[in-house]
């Protein structure tokens, strides 16, 4: 494939370019080009509007015997999009525009026509002044007179406006100063209000923080008090005391009467648990007996009272048995928890 792509061709030594025949083409030959409509136009045949920028496949040719400063002028042929009528226009290098020839009329051309008319009048006047010096003087005098009349009319209008306006400049300045003063007062009031709101918010926040700290301290104190006032603390606090009392009770039962044993049991019970009639820490844990169950309680307490009198030195009296029925019977187990369990067991047996 590289052999077919020849860039340099062979020229023989006797080659003469002048002997090459030239292709003769007509000077008015036409070329097909792609262009857009340079202006808005309307077809004369069907009245179809052709807007600026519409694309056409046009034929282009050079206009014969027409030049502008050595520049060629070209003519274009297009066809109407509706009736296929031929429309022609050519270039205008003098005005850097296009000129419609036939087949359509150009739209929105009034301003251009006015400008052309003004240019034409100006050109005629220059030509006339060039040949006639007196005409130049007349035109200058007329122009100066017209200019003076325009200035006089303008001055009259200014004076008329000043008389009708009646503007009070002092009042305007006072009003403007008053507006500035009120604006400053308003801004100052807004600043003071914002500062006051900020201080109030800071004070409320500080009070809330102090209240929350006080509440936290109160909660801690209540928690410490609650832990200190726990009803079951007495059970662990008086373990050693209860065991010592029970040992003393066991030693005294061998040589004392049943009345002394009951008194020591009563004292240990009250020291560990408390009396039934008093409101102690364990008052909520003790359940009172119902009056209806007193008869069954007395019947069940009689055998236990006889056993207690046998372990003692002498026989117990009827008054001591009555007192033993009123007080709960406890076992010598060595702790307050065992005493409380014995009391509840006696209650269960009585209810059975």
Coordinates of C-alpha atoms in Angstrom, one line a residue, residues 30-159:
X30 CA -22.4 29.1 -11.9
X31 CA -21.5 27.2 -8.7
X32 CA -23.8 25.5 -6.3
X33 CA -23.2 26.8 -2.7
X34 CA -24.9 26.4 0.6
X35 CA -26.1 29.7 2.2
X36 CA -28.6 31.3 4.5
X37 CA -31.1 34.0 3.7
X38 CA -29.4 37.3 4.5
X39 CA -32.6 39.2 5.4
X40 CA -36.4 38.6 5.8
X41 CA -38.3 38.5 2.5
X42 CA -41.7 37.7 1.1
X43 CA -42.3 35.9 -2.2
X44 CA -44.2 37.9 -4.8
X45 CA -45.7 34.8 -6.4
X46 CA -47.3 33.0 -3.4
X47 CA -46.8 35.5 -0.5
X48 CA -44.7 33.0 1.5
X49 CA -42.5 34.6 4.2
X50 CA -38.8 33.6 4.1
X51 CA -37.1 34.5 7.3
X52 CA -33.5 35.5 7.9
X53 CA -31.2 32.5 8.5
X54 CA -33.1 29.9 6.5
X55 CA -30.8 27.7 4.6
X56 CA -30.8 27.2 0.8
X57 CA -28.9 25.4 -1.9
X58 CA -28.2 28.4 -4.1
X59 CA -26.4 29.0 -7.4
X60 CA -23.7 31.6 -7.4
X61 CA -22.4 33.6 -10.4
X62 CA -20.2 36.6 -10.9
X63 CA -22.0 39.8 -12.1
X64 CA -20.4 41.0 -15.4
X65 CA -19.3 44.5 -15.9
X66 CA -19.9 45.5 -12.2
X67 CA -17.1 46.3 -9.8
X68 CA -16.7 48.3 -6.6
X69 CA -13.1 49.5 -6.0
X70 CA -11.9 46.4 -7.8
X71 CA -14.2 44.0 -5.8
X72 CA -16.3 41.5 -7.6
X73 CA -20.1 41.4 -7.1
X74 CA -21.8 38.1 -6.9
X75 CA -25.4 37.1 -7.7
X76 CA -27.4 34.3 -5.9
X77 CA -30.4 32.3 -7.1
X78 CA -32.7 30.6 -4.6
X79 CA -36.2 29.1 -4.9
X80 CA -39.2 29.7 -2.8
X81 CA -39.9 27.0 -0.3
X82 CA -43.6 26.9 -1.2
X83 CA -44.0 27.7 -5.0
X84 CA -40.4 27.1 -6.1
X85 CA -40.4 30.5 -7.8
X86 CA -36.9 31.8 -8.5
X87 CA -35.6 34.7 -6.2
X88 CA -32.3 36.6 -6.9
X89 CA -30.3 39.0 -4.8
X90 CA -26.7 40.2 -5.1
X91 CA -24.0 41.6 -2.9
X92 CA -23.5 45.3 -2.0
X93 CA -19.9 45.8 -0.9
X94 CA -20.4 49.6 -0.8
X95 CA -22.9 49.3 2.1
X96 CA -21.7 45.9 3.3
X97 CA -25.2 44.5 2.7
X98 CA -27.3 42.6 0.1
X99 CA -29.6 44.0 -2.6
X100 CA -32.9 42.3 -3.6
X101 CA -33.2 42.1 -7.4
X102 CA -36.5 40.3 -8.3
X103 CA -38.9 37.5 -7.2
X104 CA -39.4 38.9 -3.6
X105 CA -39.6 42.0 -1.5
X106 CA -37.5 42.8 1.5
X107 CA -39.3 43.2 4.8
X108 CA -38.4 45.6 7.7
X109 CA -36.6 48.0 5.3
X110 CA -38.2 51.3 6.4
X111 CA -35.3 52.4 8.6
X112 CA -32.8 51.6 5.9
X113 CA -34.8 53.6 3.4
X114 CA -34.9 56.6 5.7
X115 CA -31.1 56.4 6.2
X116 CA -30.6 56.3 2.5
X117 CA -32.8 59.3 1.9
X118 CA -30.9 61.3 4.5
X119 CA -27.7 60.4 2.9
X120 CA -29.0 61.5 -0.4
X121 CA -30.1 64.9 0.8
X122 CA -26.8 65.4 2.5
X123 CA -24.9 64.5 -0.6
X124 CA -27.0 66.9 -2.7
X125 CA -26.4 69.8 -0.3
X126 CA -22.6 69.2 -0.3
X127 CA -22.6 69.2 -4.1
X128 CA -24.6 72.4 -4.2
X129 CA -22.3 74.2 -1.7
X130 CA -19.3 73.0 -3.6
X131 CA -20.3 75.0 -6.7
X132 CA -22.0 78.0 -5.1
X133 CA -20.1 79.9 -2.2
X134 CA -23.2 82.1 -1.5
X135 CA -25.2 79.0 -0.8
X136 CA -22.7 78.0 1.8
X137 CA -23.1 81.3 3.6
X138 CA -26.9 81.1 3.6
X139 CA -26.8 77.6 5.0
X140 CA -24.5 78.5 7.8
X141 CA -26.6 81.6 8.7
X142 CA -29.8 79.4 8.8
X143 CA -28.1 76.7 10.9
X144 CA -26.8 79.3 13.5
X145 CA -30.2 80.9 13.7
X146 CA -31.9 77.5 14.2
X147 CA -29.4 76.6 16.9
X148 CA -30.0 79.9 18.8
X149 CA -33.8 79.3 18.7
X150 CA -33.3 75.8 20.1
X151 CA -31.2 77.2 23.0
X152 CA -33.7 79.9 23.8
X153 CA -36.6 77.4 23.9
X154 CA -34.6 75.2 26.2
X155 CA -33.8 78.0 28.6
X156 CA -37.5 79.0 28.7
X157 CA -38.5 75.4 29.6
X158 CA -35.9 75.4 32.5
X159 CA -37.2 78.6 33.9

